[in-house]
Coordinates of C-alpha atoms and ligand atoms in Angstrom, one line a residue:
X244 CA 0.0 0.0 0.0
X245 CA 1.2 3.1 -0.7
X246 CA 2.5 5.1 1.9
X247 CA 2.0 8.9 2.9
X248 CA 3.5 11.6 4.9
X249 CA 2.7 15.0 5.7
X250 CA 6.1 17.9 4.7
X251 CA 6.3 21.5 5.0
X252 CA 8.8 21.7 2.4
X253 CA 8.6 23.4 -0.4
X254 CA 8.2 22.5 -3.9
X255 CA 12.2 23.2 -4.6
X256 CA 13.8 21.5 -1.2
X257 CA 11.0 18.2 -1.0
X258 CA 13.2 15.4 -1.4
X259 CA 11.2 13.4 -4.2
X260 CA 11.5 12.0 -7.5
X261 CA 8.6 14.3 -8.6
X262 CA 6.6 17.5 -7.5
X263 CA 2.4 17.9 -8.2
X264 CA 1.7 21.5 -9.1
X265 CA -2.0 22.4 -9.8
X266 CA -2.8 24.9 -12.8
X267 CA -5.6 26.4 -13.7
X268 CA -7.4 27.2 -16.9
X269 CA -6.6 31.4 -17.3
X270 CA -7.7 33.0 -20.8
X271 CA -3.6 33.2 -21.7
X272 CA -3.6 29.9 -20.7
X273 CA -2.7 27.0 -17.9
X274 CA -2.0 29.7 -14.8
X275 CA 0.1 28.8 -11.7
X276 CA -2.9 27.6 -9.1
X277 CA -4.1 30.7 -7.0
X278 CA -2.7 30.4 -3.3
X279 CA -0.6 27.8 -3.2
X280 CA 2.8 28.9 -3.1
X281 CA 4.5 25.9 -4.9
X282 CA 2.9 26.9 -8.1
X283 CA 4.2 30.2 -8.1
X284 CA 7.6 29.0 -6.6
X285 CA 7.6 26.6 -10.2
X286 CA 6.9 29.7 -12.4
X287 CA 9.1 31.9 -10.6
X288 CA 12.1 29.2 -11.0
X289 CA 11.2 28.9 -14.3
X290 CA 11.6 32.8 -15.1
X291 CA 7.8 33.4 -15.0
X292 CA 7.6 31.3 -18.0
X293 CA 5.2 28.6 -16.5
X294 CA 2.4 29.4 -18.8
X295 CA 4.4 29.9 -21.9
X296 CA 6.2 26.6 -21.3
X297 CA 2.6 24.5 -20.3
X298 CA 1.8 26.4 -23.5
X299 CA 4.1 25.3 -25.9
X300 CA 3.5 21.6 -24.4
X301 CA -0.1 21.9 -25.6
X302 CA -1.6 22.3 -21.9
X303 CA -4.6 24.2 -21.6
X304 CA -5.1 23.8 -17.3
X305 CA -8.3 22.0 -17.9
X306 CA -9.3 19.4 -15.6
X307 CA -6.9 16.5 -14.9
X308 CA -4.9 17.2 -17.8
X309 CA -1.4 16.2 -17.1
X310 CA 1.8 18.0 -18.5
X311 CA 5.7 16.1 -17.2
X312 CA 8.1 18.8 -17.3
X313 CA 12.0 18.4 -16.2
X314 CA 12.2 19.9 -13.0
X315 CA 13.6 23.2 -12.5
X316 CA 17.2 24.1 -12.2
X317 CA 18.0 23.8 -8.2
X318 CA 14.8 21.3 -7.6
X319 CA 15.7 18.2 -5.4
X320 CA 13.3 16.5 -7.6
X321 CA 13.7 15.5 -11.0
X322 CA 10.3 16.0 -12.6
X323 CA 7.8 18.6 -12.7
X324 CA 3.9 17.0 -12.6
X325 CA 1.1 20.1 -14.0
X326 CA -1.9 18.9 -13.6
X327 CA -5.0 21.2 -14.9
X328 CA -7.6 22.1 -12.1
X329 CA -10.0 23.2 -14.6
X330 CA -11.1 27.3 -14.5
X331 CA -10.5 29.0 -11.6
X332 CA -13.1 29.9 -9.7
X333 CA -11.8 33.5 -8.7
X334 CA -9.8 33.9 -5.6
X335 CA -11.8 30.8 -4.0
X336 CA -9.6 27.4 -3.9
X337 CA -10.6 24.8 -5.9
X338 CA -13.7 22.3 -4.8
X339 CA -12.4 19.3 -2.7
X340 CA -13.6 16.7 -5.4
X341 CA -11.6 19.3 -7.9
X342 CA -8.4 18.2 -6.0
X343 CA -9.3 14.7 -5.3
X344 CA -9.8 14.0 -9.2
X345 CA -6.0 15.5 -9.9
X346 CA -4.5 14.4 -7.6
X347 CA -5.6 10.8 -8.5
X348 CA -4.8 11.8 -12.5
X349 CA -1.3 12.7 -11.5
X350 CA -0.9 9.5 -9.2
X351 CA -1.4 7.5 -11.9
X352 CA 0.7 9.3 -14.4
X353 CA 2.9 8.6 -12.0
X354 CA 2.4 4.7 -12.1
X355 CA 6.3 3.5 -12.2
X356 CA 7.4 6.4 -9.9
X357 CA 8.5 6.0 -6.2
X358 CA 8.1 8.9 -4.5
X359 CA 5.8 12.2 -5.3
X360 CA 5.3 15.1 -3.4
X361 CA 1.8 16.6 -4.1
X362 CA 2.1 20.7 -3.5
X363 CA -1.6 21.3 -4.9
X364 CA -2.8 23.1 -1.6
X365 CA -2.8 25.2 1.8
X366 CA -2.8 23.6 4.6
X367 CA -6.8 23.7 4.6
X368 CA -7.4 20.4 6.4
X369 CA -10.6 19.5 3.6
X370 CA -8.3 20.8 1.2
X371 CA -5.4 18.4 2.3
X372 CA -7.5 15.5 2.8
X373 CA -9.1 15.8 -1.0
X374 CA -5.4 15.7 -2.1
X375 CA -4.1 12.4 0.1
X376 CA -7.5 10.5 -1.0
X377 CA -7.0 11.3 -4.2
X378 CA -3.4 10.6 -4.8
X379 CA -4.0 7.0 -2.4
X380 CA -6.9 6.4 -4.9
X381 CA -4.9 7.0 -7.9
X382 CA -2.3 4.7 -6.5
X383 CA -3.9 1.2 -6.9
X384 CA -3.2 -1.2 -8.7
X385 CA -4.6 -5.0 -8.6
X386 CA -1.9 -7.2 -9.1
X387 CA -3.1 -10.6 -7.3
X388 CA -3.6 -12.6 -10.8
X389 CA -0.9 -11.3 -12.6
X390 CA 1.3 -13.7 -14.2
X391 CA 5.2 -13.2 -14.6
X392 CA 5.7 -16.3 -16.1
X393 CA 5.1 -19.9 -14.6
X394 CA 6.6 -20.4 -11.4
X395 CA 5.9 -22.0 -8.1
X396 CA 3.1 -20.2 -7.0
X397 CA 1.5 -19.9 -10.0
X398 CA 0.7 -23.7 -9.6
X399 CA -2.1 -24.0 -7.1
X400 CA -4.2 -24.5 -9.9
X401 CA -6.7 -21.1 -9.6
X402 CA -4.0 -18.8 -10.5
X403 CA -4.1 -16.9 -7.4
X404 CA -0.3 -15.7 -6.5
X405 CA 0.6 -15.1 -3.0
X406 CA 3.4 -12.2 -3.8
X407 CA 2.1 -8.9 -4.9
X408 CA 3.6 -9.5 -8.4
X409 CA 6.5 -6.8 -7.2
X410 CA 9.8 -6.7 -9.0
X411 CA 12.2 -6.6 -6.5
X412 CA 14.6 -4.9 -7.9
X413 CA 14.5 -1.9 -9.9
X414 CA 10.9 -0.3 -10.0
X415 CA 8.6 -2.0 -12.2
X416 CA 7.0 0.3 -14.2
X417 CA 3.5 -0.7 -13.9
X418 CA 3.8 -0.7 -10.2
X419 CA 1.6 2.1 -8.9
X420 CA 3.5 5.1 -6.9
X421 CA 4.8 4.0 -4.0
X422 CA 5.1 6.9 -1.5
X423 CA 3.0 10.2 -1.3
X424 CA 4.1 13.2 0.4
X425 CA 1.5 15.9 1.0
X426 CA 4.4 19.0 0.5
X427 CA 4.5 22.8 0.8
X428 CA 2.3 22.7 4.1
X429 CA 3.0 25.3 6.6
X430 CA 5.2 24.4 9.5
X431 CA 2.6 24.4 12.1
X432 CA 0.0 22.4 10.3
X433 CA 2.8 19.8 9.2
X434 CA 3.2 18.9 12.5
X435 CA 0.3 19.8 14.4
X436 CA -2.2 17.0 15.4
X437 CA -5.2 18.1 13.1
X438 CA -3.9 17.4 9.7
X439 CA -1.8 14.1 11.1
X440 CA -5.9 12.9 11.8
X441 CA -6.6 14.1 8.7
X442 CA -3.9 11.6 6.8
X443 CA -4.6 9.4 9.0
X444 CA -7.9 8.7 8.2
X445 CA -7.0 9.2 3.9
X446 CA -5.1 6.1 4.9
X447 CA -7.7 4.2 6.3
X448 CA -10.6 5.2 3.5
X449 CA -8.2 4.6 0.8
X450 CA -6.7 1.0 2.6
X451 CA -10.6 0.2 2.8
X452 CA -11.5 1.4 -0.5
X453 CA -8.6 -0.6 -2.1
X454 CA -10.3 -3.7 -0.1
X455 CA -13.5 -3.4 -1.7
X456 CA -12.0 -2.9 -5.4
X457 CA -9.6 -5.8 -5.0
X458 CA -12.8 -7.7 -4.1
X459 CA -14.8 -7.0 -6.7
X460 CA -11.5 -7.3 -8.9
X461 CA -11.4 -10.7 -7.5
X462 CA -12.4 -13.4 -10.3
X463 CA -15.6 -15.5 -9.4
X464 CA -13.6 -18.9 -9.3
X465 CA -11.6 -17.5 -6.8
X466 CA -14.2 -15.3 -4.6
X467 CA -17.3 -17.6 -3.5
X468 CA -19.7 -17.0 -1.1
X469 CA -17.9 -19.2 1.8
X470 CA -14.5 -17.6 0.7
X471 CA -15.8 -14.0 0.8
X472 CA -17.4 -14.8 4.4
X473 CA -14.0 -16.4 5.5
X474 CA -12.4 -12.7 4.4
X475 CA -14.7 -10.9 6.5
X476 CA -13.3 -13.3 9.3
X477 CA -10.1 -12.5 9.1
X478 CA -11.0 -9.2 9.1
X479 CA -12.9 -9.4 12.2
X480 CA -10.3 -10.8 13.7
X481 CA -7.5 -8.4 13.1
X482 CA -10.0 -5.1 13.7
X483 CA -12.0 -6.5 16.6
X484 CA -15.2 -6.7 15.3
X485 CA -18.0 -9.5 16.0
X486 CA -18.8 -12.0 13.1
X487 CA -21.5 -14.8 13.2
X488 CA -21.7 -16.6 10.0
X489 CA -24.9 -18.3 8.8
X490 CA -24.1 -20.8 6.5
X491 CA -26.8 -23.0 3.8
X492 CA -27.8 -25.4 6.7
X493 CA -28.4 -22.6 9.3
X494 CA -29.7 -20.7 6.5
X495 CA -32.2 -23.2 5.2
X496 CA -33.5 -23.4 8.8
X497 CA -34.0 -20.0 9.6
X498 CA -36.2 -19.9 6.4
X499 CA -34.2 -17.7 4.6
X500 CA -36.2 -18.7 1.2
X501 CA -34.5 -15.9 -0.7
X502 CA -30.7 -16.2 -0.2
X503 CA -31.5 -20.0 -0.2
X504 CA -33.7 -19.7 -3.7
X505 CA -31.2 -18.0 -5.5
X506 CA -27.8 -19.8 -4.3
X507 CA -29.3 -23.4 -4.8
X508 CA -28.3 -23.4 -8.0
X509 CA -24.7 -23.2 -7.5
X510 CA -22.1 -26.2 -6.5
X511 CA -20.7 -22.9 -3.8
X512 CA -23.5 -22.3 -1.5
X513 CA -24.4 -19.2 0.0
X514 CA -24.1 -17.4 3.3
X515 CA -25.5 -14.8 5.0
X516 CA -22.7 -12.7 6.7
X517 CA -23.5 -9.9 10.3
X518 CA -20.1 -8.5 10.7
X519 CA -20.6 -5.6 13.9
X520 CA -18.6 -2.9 15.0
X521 CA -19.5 -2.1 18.5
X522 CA -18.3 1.5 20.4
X523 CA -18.8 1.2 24.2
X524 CA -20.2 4.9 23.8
X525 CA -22.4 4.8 20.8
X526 CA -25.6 6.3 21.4
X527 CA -27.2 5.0 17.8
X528 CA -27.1 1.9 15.1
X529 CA -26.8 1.9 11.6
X530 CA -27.2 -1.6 9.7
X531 CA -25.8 -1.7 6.2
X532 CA -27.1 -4.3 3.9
X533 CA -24.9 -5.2 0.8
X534 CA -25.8 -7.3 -1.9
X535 CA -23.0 -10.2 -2.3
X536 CA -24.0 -11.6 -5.7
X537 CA -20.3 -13.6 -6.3
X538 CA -21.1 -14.4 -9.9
X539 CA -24.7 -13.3 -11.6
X540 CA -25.4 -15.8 -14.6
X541 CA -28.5 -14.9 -14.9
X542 CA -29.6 -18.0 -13.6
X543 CA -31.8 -20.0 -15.8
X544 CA -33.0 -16.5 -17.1
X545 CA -29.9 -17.0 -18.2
X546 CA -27.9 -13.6 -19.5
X547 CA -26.5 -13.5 -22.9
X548 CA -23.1 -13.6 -23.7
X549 CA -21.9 -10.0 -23.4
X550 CA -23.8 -9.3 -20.4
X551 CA -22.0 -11.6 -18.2
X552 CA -18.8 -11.1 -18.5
X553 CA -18.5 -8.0 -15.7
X554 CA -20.8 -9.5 -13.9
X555 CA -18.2 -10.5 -10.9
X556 CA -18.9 -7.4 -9.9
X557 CA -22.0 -8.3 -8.3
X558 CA -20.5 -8.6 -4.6
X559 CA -19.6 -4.6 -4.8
X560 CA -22.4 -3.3 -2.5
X561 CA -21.1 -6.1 -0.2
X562 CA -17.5 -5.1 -0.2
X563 CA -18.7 -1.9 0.2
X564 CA -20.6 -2.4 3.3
X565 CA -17.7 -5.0 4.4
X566 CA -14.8 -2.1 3.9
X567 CA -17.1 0.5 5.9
X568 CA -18.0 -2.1 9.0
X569 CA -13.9 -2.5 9.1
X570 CA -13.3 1.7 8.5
X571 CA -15.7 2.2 11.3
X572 CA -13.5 0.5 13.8
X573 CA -10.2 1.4 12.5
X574 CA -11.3 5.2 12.6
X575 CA -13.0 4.5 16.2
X576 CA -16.3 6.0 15.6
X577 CA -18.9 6.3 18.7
X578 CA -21.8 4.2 16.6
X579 CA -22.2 1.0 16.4
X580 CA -22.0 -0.6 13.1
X581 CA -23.9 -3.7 11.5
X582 CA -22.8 -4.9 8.1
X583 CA -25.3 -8.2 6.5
X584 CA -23.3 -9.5 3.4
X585 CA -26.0 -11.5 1.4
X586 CA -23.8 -13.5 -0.5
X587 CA -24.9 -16.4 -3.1
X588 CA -23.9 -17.3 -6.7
X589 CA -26.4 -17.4 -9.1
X590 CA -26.3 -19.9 -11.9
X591 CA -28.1 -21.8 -13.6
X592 CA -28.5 -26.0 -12.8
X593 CA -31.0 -29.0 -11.9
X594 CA -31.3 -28.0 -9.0
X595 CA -31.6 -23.4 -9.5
X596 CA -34.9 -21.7 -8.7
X597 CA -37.4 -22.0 -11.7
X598 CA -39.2 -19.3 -13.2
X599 CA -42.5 -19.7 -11.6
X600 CA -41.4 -21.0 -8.7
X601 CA -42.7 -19.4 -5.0
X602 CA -40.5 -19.1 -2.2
X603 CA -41.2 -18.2 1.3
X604 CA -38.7 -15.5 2.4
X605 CA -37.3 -14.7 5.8
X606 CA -39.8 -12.2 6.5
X607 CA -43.1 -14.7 5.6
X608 CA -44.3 -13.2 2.4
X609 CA -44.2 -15.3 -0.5
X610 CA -42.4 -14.0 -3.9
X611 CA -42.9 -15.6 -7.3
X612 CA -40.3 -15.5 -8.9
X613 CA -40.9 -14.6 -12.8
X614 CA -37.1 -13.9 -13.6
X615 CA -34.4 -15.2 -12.0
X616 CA -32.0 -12.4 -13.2
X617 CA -33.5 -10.2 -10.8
X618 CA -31.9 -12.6 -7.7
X619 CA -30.3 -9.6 -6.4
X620 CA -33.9 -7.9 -4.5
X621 CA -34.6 -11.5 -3.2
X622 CA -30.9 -12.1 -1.2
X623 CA -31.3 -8.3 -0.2
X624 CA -35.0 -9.1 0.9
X625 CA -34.1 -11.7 3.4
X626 CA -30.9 -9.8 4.9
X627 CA -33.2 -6.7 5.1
X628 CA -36.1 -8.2 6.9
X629 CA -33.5 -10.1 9.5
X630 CA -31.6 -7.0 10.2
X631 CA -34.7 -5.1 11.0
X632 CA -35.3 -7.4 14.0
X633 CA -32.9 -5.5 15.6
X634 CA -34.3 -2.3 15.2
X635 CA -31.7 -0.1 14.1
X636 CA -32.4 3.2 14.0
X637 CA -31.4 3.4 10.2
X638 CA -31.0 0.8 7.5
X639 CA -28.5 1.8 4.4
X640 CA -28.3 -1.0 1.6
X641 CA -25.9 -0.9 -1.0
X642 CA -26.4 -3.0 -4.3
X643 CA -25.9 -3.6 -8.4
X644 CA -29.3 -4.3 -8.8
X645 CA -31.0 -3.1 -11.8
X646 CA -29.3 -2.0 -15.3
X647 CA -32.3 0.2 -15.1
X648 CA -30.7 2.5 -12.8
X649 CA -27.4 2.6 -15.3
X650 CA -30.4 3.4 -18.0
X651 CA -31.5 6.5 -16.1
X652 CA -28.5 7.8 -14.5
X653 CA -25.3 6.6 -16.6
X654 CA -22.2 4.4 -15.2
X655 CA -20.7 7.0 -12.9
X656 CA -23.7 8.1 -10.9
X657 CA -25.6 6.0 -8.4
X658 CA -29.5 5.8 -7.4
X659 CA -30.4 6.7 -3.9
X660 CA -34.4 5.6 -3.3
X661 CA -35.8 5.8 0.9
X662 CA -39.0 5.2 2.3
X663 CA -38.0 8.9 4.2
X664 CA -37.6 12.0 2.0
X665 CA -35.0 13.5 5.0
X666 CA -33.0 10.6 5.3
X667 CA -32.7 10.1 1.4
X668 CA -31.5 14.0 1.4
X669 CA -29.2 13.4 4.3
X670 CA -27.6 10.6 2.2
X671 CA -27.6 12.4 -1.0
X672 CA -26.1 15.6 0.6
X673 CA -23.0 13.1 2.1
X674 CA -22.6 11.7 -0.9
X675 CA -22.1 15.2 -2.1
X676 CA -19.5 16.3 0.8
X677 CA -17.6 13.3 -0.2
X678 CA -17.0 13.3 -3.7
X679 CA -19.4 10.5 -5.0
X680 CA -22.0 11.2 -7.7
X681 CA -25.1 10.6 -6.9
X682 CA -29.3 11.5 -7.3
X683 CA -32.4 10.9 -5.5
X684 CA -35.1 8.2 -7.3
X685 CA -38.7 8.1 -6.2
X686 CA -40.4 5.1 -5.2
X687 CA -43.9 5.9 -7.2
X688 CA -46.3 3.9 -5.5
X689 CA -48.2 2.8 -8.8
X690 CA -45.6 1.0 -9.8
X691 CA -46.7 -1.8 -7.2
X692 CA -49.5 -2.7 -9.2
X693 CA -47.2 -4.2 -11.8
X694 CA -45.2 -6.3 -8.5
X695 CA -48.7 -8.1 -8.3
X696 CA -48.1 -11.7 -8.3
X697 CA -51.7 -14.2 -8.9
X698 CA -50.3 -16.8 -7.1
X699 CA -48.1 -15.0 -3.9
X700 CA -47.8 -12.0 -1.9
X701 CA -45.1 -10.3 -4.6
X702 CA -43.7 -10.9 -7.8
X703 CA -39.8 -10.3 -7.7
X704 CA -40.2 -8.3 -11.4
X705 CA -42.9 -5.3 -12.7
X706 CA -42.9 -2.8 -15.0
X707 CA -39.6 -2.9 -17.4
X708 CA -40.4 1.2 -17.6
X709 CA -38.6 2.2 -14.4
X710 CA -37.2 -1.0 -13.4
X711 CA -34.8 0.5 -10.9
X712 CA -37.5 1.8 -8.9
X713 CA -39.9 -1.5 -9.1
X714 CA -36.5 -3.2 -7.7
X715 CA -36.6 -0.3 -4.9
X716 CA -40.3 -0.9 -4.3
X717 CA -39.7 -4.8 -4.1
X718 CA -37.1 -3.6 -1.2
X719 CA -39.8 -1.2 1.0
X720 CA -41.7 -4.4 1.2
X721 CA -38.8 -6.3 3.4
X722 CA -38.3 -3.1 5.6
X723 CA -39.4 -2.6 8.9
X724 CA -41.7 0.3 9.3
X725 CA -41.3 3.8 10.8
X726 CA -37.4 2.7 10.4
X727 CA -35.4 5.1 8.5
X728 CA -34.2 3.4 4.9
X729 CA -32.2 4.7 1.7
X730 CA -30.8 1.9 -1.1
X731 CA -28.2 2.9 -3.0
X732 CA -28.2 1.3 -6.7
X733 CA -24.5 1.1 -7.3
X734 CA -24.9 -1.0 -10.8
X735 CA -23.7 2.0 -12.9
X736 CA -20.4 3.5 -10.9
X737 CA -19.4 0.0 -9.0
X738 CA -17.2 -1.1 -12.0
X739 CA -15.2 1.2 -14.6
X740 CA -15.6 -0.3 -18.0
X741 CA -13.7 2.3 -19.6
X742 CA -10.6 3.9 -18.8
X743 CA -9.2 5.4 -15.5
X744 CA -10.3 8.5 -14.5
X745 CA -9.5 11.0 -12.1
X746 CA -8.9 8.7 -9.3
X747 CA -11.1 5.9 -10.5
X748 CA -9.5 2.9 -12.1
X749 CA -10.5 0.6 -14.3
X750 CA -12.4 -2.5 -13.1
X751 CA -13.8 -1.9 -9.2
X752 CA -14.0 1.4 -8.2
X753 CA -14.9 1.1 -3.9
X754 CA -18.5 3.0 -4.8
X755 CA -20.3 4.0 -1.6
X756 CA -17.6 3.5 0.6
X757 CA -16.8 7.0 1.6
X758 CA -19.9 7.8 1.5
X759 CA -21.0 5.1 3.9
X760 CA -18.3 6.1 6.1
X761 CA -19.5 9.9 6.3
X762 CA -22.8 8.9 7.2
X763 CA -21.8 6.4 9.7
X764 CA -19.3 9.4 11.1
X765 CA -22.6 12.0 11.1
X766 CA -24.5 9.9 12.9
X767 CA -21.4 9.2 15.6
X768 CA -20.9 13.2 15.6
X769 CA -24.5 14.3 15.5
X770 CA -26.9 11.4 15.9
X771 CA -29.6 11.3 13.4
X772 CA -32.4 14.1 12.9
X773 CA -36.2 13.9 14.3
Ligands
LIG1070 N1 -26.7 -7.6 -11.3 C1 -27.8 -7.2 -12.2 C2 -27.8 -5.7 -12.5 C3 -26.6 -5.1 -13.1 C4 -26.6 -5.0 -14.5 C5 -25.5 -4.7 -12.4 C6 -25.5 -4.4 -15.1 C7 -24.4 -4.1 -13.0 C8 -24.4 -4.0 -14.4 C9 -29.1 -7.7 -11.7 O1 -29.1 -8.8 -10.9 C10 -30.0 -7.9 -12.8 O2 -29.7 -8.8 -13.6 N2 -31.1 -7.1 -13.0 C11 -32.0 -7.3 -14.0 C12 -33.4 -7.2 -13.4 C13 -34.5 -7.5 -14.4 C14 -34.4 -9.0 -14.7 C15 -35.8 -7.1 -13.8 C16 -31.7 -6.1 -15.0 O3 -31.4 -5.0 -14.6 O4 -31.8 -6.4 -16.2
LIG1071 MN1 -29.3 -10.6 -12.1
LIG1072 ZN1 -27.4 -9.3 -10.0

């Protein structure tokens, strides 16, 4: 993991193989950031010819553009890193997510480097905390299944290695940067006790974040639902935090008809994972629900070829909720915690869930189940109704469920539906503070009628018109009343397609994890409202 340190030396004395200056779009031009003195140190080394040079190089200073430059004469460092901030917004400093997006573009320029000192701020503590998220964000790489060749431990047979795939000597140059200094901070704040919190807990969203993307970059054959509850034991163990696993036996007797219905079908059966963080001074309860959907066939609706082949990622609101349980106790917050991991595989088999077959879920109600693509609502169903018995004072679930929601709201922004208008704007406005994209759905009643099932209580499919909220509505059903809810669909931002952005990789990108982790610090700091 990559490390990070905190340095009130400036962009000409850091001791680093490169520096991170911010520039800004000006109408001449990229334009030394506004404020922060390393940009203006650069220009001023370079003769005041930091905008003609960025110039001449084609930059413009628009958002994460990057421009390598050899460093200035007297620099301790070799290379020069410009990375565009976009227009500036007058004398004000750059938005935090601003920041967190460049410095996670220059981390990853930076992919081969060892050691970069990021001077893209004062020493505002949001300011500096963008920055360190970003540039930990922007340094990831997953490396598990990477093959140098045959060796050793490439013979297990599943291709997992047990090294990190490291060269040890020289640097390899696909391994992401290795150390990040947060430079040109003023002397005070570089050593005070405010921003060394502040780094501190970069290090733990980022170490967190990295474990949800590694497990939904995780191939299927190698992540199943008894191996992803076996993770979460280990982690329980080394972070202090309760675990009871229910496997298929206990499962099947506690009448958990919809995590049983929709893992039958696989040779891995599934399990149903509560994974608490206790504080001996909490004064509320969160649960967190995530869907753990190992590998999503289809089922016998079986996808088509082409729609299945991301479809590993259907664990990521689990790891989600899994990397906040763990954040919460390493960042000792005063609420205590419950994470549900619904985990199952779905696939197809003699003995999977037919279309048309009823099953009797955790909660009583019967569901018929018309399509056994939509497995995710049914696992969620079960671990929602069971985590209600405990009455926590609000319920967040985190899931891929519908390529509806990807429909409405494209692959970087995720759905945020509640049975509460406040607590679905207390989510949305976190999500906000923290960087992550995301919008408020309705949950329009009407749509029930198309959930109407002839032969049981509810049908696990409605309306293909607004299929994201149907899946939502299927959810309200399981949930206790008068407690407060929100579901987050993560299908569209949990997994990068494309290419790296910002400080978004390609393949799993951690999606809800910070902003689980604000909301579970909110409600440690100030309870929640009404
Ligand atoms: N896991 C999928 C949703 C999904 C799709 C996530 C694409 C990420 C990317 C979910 O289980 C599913 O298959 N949903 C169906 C529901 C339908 C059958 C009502 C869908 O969205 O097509
Ligand atoms: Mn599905
Ligand atoms: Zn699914």
């Amino acid at each position: 993991m990559t490390a990070l340190t905190l340095s009130s030396s400036t962009a000409a004395k850091v001791r680093a193989d490169a520096v991170v200056i911010g520039v800004v779009k000006g109408e001449d031009g990229p334009m030394p950031a506004p404020g922060v003195e390393a940009a203006g140190a650069v220009d001023a080394a370079f003769g005041g010819r930091l905008t003609a040079l960025l110039t001449t190089l084609g930059a413009t200073g628009a958002e994460n553009e990057i421009t390598k430059l050899p460093a200035p004469e007297g620099f301790e460092a070799d290379l020069v890193v410009a990375v565009g901030l976009g227009p500036a917004s007058g004398d004000d400093a750059p938005a935090t997510e601003t920041l967190r997006r460049a410095a996670g573009a220059a981390a990853r320029a930076l992919t081969g480097t060892g050691h970069a000192a990021f001077a893209l701020t004062s020493s505002d503590p949001a300011a500096v905390a963008a920055v360190a998220e970003g540039a930990l964000l922007g340094s990831y790489a997953f490396t598990e299944f990477r093959g140098e060749g045959r060796d050793d431990e490439g013979k297990s047979g599943r291709g997992r290695r047990s090294g990190r795939g490291r060269k040890e000597e020289g640097r390899d140059a696909s391994a992401p940067l290795a150390e990040v200094t947060i430079a040109g901070l003023d002397a005070k704040s570089a050593k005070g006790s405010e921003l060394k919190a502040v780094a501190e807990r970069a290090e733990v969203l980022a170490q967190e974040i990295a474990r949800a993307r590694d497990l939904v970059n995780t191939p299927p054959n190698a992540l199943n639902p008894a191996e992803f509850a076996a993770l979460a034991g280990a982690a329980a163990k080394e972070y202090g935090l309760k675990i009871e696993v229910l496997d298929e036996q206990a499962l099947g007797k506690g009448g958990y008809g919809g995590i049983m219905g929709v893992g039958q079908g696989s040779q891995s059966p599934p399990r149903l994972v509560r994974l608490t963080w206790r504080h001996s001074k909490a004064r509320n309860s969160l649960a967190l629900i995530g869907k753990g959907i190992t590998y999503d066939s289809g089922g016998i609706s079986l996808k088509p070829a082409g729609s299945n082949e991301t479809m590993k990622c259907d664990m990521a609101g689990a790891a989600a909720v899994f990397a906040a349980v763990v954040a919460a106790a390493r960042l000792d917050l005063r609420v205590n915690v419950t994470g549900w991991l619904a985990l199952a595989e779905n696939m197809p088999s003699g003995s999977a869930t037919r279309p048309g077959d009823v099953l009797t879920m955790y909660s009583g109600k019967t569901v018929e189940v018309l399509n056994t693509d939509a497995e995710g609502r049914l696992v969620m169903a079960d671990a929602l109704a069971r985590a209600g018995e405990e009455s926590p004072d609000a319920v967040v679930d985190v899931a891929t469920l519908t390529g509806a929601m990807m429909v409405a709201l494209g692959k970087r922004t995720f759905g945020i539906m509640s049975n509460e208008d406040s607590f679905r704007d207390l989510v949305h406005g976190i999500a906000g503070e923290v960087g992550e994209q995301a919008w408020p759905m309705p949950l329009p009643e009407d749509l029930m009628e198309g959930l109407k099932s002839p032969v049981a209580d509810i049908a696990n499919v409605g309306d293909r018109m607004g299929g994201g909220l149907s899946a939502g509505l299927f959810l309200k059903e399981f949930v206790a009343d008068g407690t407060p809810w929100a579901h987050l669909d993560i299908a569209g931002p949990a997994f990068n397609e494309g290419s790296p952005f910002g400080y978004t990789p390609k393949g799993g990108t951690g999606s809800a994890v910070r902003t689980l982790v604000r909301l579970a610090e909110r409600v440690a700091e100030e309870g929640l409202p009404g």
